[in-house]
Short mmCIF file of C-alpha atoms and ligand atoms in Angstrom, two decimals:
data_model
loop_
_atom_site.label_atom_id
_atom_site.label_comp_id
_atom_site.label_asym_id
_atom_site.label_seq_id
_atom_site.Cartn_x
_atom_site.Cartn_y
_atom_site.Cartn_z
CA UNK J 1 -46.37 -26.56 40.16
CA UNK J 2 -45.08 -23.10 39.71
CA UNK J 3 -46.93 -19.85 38.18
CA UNK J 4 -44.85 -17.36 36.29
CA UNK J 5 -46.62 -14.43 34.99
CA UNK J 6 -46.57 -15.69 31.36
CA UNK J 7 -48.52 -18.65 32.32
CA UNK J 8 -51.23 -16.78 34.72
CA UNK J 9 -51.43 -14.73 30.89
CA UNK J 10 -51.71 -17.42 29.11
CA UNK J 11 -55.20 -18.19 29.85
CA UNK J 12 -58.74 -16.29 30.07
CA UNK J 13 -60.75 -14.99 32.98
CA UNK J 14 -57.57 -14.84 35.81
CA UNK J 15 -59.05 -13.31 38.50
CA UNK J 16 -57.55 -11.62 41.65
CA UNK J 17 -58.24 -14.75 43.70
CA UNK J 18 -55.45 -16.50 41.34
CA UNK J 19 -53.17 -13.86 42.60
CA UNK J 20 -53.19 -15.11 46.09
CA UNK J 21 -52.19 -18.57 44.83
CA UNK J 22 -50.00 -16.99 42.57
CA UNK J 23 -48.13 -15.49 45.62
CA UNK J 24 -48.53 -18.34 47.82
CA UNK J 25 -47.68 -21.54 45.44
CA UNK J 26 -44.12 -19.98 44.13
CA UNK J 27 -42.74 -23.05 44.29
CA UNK J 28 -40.82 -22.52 47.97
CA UNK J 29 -44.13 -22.23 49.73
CA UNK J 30 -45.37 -19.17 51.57
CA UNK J 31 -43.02 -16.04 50.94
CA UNK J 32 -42.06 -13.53 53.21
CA UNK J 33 -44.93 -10.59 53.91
CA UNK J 34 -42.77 -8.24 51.64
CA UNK J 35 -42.50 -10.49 48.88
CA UNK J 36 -46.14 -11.76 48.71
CA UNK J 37 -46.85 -7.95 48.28
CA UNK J 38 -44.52 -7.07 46.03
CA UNK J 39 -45.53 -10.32 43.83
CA UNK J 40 -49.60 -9.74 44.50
CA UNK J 41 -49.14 -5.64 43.68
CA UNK J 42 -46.62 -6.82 40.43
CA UNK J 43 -50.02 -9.20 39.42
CA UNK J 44 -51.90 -7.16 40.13
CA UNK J 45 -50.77 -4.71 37.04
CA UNK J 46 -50.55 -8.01 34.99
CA UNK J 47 -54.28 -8.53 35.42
CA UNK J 48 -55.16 -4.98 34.84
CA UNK J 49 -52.48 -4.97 31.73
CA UNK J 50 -54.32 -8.56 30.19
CA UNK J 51 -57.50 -7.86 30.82
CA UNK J 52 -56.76 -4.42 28.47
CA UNK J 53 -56.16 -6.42 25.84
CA UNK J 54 -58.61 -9.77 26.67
CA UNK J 55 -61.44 -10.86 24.22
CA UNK J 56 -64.56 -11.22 25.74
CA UNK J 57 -66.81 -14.47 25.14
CA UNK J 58 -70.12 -14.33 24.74
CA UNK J 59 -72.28 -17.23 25.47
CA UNK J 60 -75.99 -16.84 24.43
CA UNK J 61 -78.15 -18.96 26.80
CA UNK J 62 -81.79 -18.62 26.79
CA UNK J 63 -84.59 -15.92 27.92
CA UNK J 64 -82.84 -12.81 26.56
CA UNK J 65 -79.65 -14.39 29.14
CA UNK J 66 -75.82 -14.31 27.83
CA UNK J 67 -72.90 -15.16 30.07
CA UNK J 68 -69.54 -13.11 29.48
CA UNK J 69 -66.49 -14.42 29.76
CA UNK J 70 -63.32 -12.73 29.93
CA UNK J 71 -62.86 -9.95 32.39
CA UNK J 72 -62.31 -11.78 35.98
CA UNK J 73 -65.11 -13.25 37.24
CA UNK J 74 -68.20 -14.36 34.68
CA UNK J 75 -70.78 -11.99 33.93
CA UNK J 76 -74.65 -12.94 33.41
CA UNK J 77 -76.01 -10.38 30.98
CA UNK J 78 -80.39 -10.08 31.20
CA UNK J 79 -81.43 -7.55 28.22
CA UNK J 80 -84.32 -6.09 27.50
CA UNK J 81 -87.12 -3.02 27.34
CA UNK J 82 -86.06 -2.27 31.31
CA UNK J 83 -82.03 -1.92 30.16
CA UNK J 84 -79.45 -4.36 30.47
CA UNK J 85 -78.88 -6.09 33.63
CA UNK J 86 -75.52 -7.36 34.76
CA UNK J 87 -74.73 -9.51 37.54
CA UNK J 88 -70.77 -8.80 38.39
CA UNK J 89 -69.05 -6.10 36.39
CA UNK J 90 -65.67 -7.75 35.67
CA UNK J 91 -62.31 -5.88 35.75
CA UNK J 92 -62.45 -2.00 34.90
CA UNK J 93 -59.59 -2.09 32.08
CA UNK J 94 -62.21 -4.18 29.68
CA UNK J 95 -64.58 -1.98 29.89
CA UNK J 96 -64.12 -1.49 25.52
CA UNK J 97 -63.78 -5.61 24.99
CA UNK J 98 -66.86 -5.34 27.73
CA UNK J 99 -69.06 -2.59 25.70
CA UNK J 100 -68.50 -4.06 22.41
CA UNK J 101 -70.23 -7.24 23.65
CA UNK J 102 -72.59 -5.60 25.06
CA UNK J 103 -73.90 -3.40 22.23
CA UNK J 104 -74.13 -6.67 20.00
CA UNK J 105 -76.27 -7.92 22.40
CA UNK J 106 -78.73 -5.05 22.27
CA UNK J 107 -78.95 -1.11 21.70
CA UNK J 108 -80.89 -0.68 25.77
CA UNK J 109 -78.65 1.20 28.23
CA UNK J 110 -77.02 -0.86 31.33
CA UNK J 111 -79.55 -0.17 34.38
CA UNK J 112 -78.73 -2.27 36.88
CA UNK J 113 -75.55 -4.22 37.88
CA UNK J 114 -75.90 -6.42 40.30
CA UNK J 115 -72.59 -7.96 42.60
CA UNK J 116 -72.26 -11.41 43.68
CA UNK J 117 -69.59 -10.49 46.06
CA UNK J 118 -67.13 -7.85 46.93
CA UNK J 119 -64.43 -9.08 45.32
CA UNK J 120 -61.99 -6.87 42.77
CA UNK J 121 -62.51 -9.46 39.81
CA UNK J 122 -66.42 -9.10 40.02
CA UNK J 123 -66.70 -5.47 41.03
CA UNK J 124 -63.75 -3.49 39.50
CA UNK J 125 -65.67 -2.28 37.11
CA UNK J 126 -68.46 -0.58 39.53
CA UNK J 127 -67.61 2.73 38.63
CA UNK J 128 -67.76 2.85 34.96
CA UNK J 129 -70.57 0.93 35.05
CA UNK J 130 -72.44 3.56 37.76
CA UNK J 131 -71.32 6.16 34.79
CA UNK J 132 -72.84 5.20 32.40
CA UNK J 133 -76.08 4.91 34.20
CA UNK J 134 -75.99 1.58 36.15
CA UNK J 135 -77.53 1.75 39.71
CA UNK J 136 -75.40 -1.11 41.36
CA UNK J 137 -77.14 -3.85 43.77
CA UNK J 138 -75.78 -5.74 46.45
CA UNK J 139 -75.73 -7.47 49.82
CA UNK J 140 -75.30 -5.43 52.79
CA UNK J 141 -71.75 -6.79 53.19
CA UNK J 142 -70.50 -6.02 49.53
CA UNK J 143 -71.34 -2.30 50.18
CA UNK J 144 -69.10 -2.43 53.81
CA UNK J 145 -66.36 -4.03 52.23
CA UNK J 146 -66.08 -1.94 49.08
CA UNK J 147 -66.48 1.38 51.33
CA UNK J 148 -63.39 0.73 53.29
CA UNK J 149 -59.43 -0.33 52.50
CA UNK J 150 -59.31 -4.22 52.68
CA UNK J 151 -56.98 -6.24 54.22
CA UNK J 152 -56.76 -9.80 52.52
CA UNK J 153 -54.48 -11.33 55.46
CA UNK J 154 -53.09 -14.10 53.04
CA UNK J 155 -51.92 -11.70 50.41
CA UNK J 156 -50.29 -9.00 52.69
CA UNK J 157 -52.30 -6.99 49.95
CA UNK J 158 -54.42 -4.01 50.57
CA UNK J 159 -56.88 -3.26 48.64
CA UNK J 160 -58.52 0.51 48.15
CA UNK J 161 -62.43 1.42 47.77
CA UNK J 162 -63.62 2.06 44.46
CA UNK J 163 -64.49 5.56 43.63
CA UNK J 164 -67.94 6.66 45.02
CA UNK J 165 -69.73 5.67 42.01
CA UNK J 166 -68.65 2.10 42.40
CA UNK J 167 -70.19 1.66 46.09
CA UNK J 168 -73.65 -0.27 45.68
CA UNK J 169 -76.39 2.33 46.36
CA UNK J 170 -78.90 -0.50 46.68
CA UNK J 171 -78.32 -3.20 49.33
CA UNK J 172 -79.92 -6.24 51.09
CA UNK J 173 -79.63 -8.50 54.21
CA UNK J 174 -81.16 -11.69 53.36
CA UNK J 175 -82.85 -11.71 49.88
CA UNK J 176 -84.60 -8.90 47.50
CA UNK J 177 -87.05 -9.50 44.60
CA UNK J 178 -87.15 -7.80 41.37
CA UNK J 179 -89.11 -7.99 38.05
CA UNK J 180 -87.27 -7.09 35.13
CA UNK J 181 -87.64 -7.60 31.54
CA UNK J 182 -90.23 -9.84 32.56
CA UNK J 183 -87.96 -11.70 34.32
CA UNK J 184 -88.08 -12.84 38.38
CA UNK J 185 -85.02 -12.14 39.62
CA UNK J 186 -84.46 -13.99 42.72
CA UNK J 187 -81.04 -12.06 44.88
CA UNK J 188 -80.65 -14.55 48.20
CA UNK J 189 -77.72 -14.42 50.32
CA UNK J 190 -75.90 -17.59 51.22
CA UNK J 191 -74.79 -18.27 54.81
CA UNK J 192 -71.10 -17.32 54.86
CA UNK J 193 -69.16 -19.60 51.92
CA UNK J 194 -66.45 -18.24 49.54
CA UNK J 195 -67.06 -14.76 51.59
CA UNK J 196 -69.51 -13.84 53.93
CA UNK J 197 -70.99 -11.44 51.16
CA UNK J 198 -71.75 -14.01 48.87
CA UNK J 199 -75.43 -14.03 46.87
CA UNK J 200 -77.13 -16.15 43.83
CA UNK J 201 -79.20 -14.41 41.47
CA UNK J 202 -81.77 -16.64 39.62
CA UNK J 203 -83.31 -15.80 36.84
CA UNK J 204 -86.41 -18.00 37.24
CA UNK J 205 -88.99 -17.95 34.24
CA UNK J 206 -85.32 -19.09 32.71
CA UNK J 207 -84.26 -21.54 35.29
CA UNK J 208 -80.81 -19.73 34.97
CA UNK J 209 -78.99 -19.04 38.02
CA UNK J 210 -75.41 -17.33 38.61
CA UNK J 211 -74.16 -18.55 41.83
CA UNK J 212 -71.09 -16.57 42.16
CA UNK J 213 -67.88 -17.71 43.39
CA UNK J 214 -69.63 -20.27 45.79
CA UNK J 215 -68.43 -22.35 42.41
CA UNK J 216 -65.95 -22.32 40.19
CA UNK J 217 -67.03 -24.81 37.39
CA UNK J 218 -63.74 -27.94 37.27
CA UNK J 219 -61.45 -25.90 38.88
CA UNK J 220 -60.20 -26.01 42.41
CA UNK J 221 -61.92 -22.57 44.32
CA UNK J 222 -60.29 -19.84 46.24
CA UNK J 223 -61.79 -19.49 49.62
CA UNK J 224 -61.28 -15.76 51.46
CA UNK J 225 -61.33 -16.46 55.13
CA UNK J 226 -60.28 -12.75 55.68
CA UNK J 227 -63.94 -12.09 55.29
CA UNK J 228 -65.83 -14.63 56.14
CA UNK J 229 -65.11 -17.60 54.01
CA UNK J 230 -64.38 -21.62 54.66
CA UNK J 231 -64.60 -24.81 53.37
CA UNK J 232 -68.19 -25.66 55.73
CA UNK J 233 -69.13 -22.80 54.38
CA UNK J 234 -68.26 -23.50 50.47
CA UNK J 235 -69.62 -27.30 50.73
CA UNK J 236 -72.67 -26.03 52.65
CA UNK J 237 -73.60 -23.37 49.65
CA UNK J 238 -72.60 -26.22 47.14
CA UNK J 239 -75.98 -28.51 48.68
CA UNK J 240 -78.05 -25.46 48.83
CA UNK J 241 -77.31 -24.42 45.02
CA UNK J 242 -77.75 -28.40 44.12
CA UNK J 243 -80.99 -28.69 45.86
CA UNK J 244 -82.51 -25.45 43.85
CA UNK J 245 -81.38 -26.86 40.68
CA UNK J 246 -82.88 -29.54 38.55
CA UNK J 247 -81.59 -31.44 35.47
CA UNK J 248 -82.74 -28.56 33.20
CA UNK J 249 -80.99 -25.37 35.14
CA UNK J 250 -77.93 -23.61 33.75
CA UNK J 251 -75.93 -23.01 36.30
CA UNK J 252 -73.26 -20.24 35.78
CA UNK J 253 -70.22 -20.32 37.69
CA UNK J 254 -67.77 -17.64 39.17
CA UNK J 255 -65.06 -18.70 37.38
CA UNK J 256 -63.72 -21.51 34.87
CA UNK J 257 -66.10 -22.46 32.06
CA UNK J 258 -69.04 -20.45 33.01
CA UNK J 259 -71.89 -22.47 31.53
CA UNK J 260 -72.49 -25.02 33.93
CA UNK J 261 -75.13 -27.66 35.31
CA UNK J 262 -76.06 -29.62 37.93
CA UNK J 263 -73.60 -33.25 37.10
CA UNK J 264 -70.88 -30.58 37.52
CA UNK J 265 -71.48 -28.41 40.19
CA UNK J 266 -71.80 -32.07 42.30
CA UNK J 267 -68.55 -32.58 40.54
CA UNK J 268 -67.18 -30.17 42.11
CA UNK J 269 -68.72 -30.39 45.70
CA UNK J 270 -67.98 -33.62 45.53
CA UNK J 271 -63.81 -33.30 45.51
CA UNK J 272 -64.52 -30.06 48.23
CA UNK J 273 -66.16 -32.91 50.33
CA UNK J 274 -63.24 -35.47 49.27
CA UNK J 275 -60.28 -33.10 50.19
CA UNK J 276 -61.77 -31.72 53.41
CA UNK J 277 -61.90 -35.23 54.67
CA UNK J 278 -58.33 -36.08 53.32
CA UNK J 279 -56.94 -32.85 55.26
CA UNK J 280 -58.89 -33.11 58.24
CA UNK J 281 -57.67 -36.86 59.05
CA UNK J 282 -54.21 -35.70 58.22
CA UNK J 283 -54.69 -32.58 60.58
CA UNK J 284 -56.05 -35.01 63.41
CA UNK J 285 -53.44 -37.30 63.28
CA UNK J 286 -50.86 -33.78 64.41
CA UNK J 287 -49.38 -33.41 60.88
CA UNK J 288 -48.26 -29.99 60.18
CA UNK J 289 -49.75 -27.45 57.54
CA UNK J 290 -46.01 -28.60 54.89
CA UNK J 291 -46.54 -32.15 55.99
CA UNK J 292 -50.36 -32.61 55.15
CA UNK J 293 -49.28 -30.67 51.75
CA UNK J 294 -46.39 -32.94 50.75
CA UNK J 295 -48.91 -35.92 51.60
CA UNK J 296 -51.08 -34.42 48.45
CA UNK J 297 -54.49 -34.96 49.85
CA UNK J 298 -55.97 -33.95 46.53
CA UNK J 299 -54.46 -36.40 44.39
CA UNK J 300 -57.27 -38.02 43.37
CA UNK J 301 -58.88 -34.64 42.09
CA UNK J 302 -55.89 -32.77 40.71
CA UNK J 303 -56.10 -34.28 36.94
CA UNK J 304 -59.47 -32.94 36.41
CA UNK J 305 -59.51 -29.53 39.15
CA UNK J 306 -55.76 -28.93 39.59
CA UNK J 307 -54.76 -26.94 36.36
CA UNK J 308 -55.92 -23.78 37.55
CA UNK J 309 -54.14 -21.28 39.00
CA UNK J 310 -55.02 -22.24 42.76
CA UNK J 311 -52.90 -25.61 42.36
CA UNK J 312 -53.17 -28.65 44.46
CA UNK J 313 -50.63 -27.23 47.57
CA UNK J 314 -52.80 -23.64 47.64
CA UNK J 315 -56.24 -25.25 47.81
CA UNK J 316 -54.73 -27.68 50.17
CA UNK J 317 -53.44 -24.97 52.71
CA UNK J 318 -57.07 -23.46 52.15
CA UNK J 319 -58.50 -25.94 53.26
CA UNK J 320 -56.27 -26.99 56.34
CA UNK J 321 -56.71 -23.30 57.14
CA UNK J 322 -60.44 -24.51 57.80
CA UNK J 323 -61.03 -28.30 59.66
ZN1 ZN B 1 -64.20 -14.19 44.69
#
């Protein structure tokens, strides 16, 4: 499976983690350095350029709680008398699509915008946000990443710091409390999963909780190991965010449909657990990286995960990067 541009556009909430697979899946497996940049930087405008024009989805949950869809990663949306609170800021270029939605939601200012992760798809659009009034929270490791140029090894793609306004000015090691709206917001950082900056926010009188890209709801993940990510790490946050949930918890995911639950989310650990263990027999038995991916260890799964843009030979080389 193949991605032209026109089919990356062709559906909602692309993120820059497609672009890797994007770059990597062409068809003829990994390119060159100087053609996975050229194709991630060319995507990059594409992403920018759809998002510009992208309607944003508003799903209205419970508790004053909306999830966004649209721009990158998902956005949880907590309003009330304290201001708006967002958890991920999307891709800059929506910011209309993005303000729209969020005036029909309510006439209170954004306050607070809270990252799950450093990545360009959930924190592009820091430094609007920070102008128009929005102090911006995050783990200690978000902050680092986003205040230096960084180097995603399997893109051969750089990518710049936002503008001061979009650092985090507010950031934590292990977890950090808040009360807003009259809402406990629960910020705990995982051990390292799909990044090593990765947090959930739970929104507990709700029983809401946005768990970042440590899930990406019936689609097959991207996992960054040029900062800290791997498949351990992704299954291990997958049994942590199932053991906090019961029956009753939404569960909002990074990416793909973004309200989720728990029958999903063990969906979807379940075929991480299921392909690691394909790969890593393959990987024992001495076959190479292009002979464990022509053996399609993800068969089983790739009806129901695989028609994302990380397809089945991506996720697979993700994972062999990691047992
Ligand atoms: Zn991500």
């Amino acid at each position: 499976m193949t991605h032209s541009p026109s089919n990356l556009l062709s559906r909602r909430g692309f993120c820059l983690c497609c672009v890797g697979g994007a770059a990597l899946a062409a068809g003829r497996g990994w390119l060159t350095p100087r053609e996975a940049f050229a194709e991630a930087r060319g995507l990059v405008s594409l992403i920018k350029d759809s998002a510009a024009t992208s309607p944003i989805v508003v799903h209205k949950l419970r508790h004053n709680i909306s999830a966004l869809e649209g721009s990158g990663g998902n956005i949880a949306v907590l309003t009330g008398p304290d201001g708006k609170v967002m958890v991920d800021a999307g891709i800059g270029v929506s910011r209309p699509q993005l303000m729209k939605a969020l005036a029909d939601l309510g006439p209170e200012p954004i306050t607070t915008l809270i990252n799950t992760h450093w990545h360009f798809d959930h924190t592009d659009g820091n430094t609007w946000l920070n102008s128009v009034g929005a102090r911006i929270i995050a783990q200690d490791s978000t902050r680092k990443y986003l205040g230096e140029v960084q180097r995603v090894e399997d893109w051969d793609y750089n990518f710049l710091p936002p503008a001061a306004g979009g650092i985090p000015s507010q950031t934590f090691a292990e977890a950090l409390d808040l009360k807003l709206n009259g809402i406990s917001l629960k910020l705990k950082h995982y051990a390292p999963a799909h990044t090593d900056s990765d947090i959930s926010v739970n929104f507990a009188e709700a029983n809401i909780v946005h768990v970042g890209d440590t899930f990406w709801n019936g689609v097959y993940p991207f996992i960054d190991y040029s900062t800290g990510g791997s498949i351990d790490g992704t299954i291990a946050a997958c049994d942590l965010n199932l053991a906090a949930a019961t029956a009753d918890t939404i569960i909002i995911a990074g990416h793909g449909q973004p309200v989720s639950n728990k029958s999903e989310l063990k969906e979807f650990r379940d075929m991480l657990v299921g392909v690691r263990e394909n790969v890593a027999t393959l990987k024992r038995q001495g076959r190479t990286r292009d002979e464990i991916v022509a053996a399609k260890p993800t068969a089983a799964y790739d009806a129901r995960f695989g028609a994302f843009v990380i397809d089945p030979g991506f996720f697979t080389r993700l994972v062999y990067e990691g047992v």
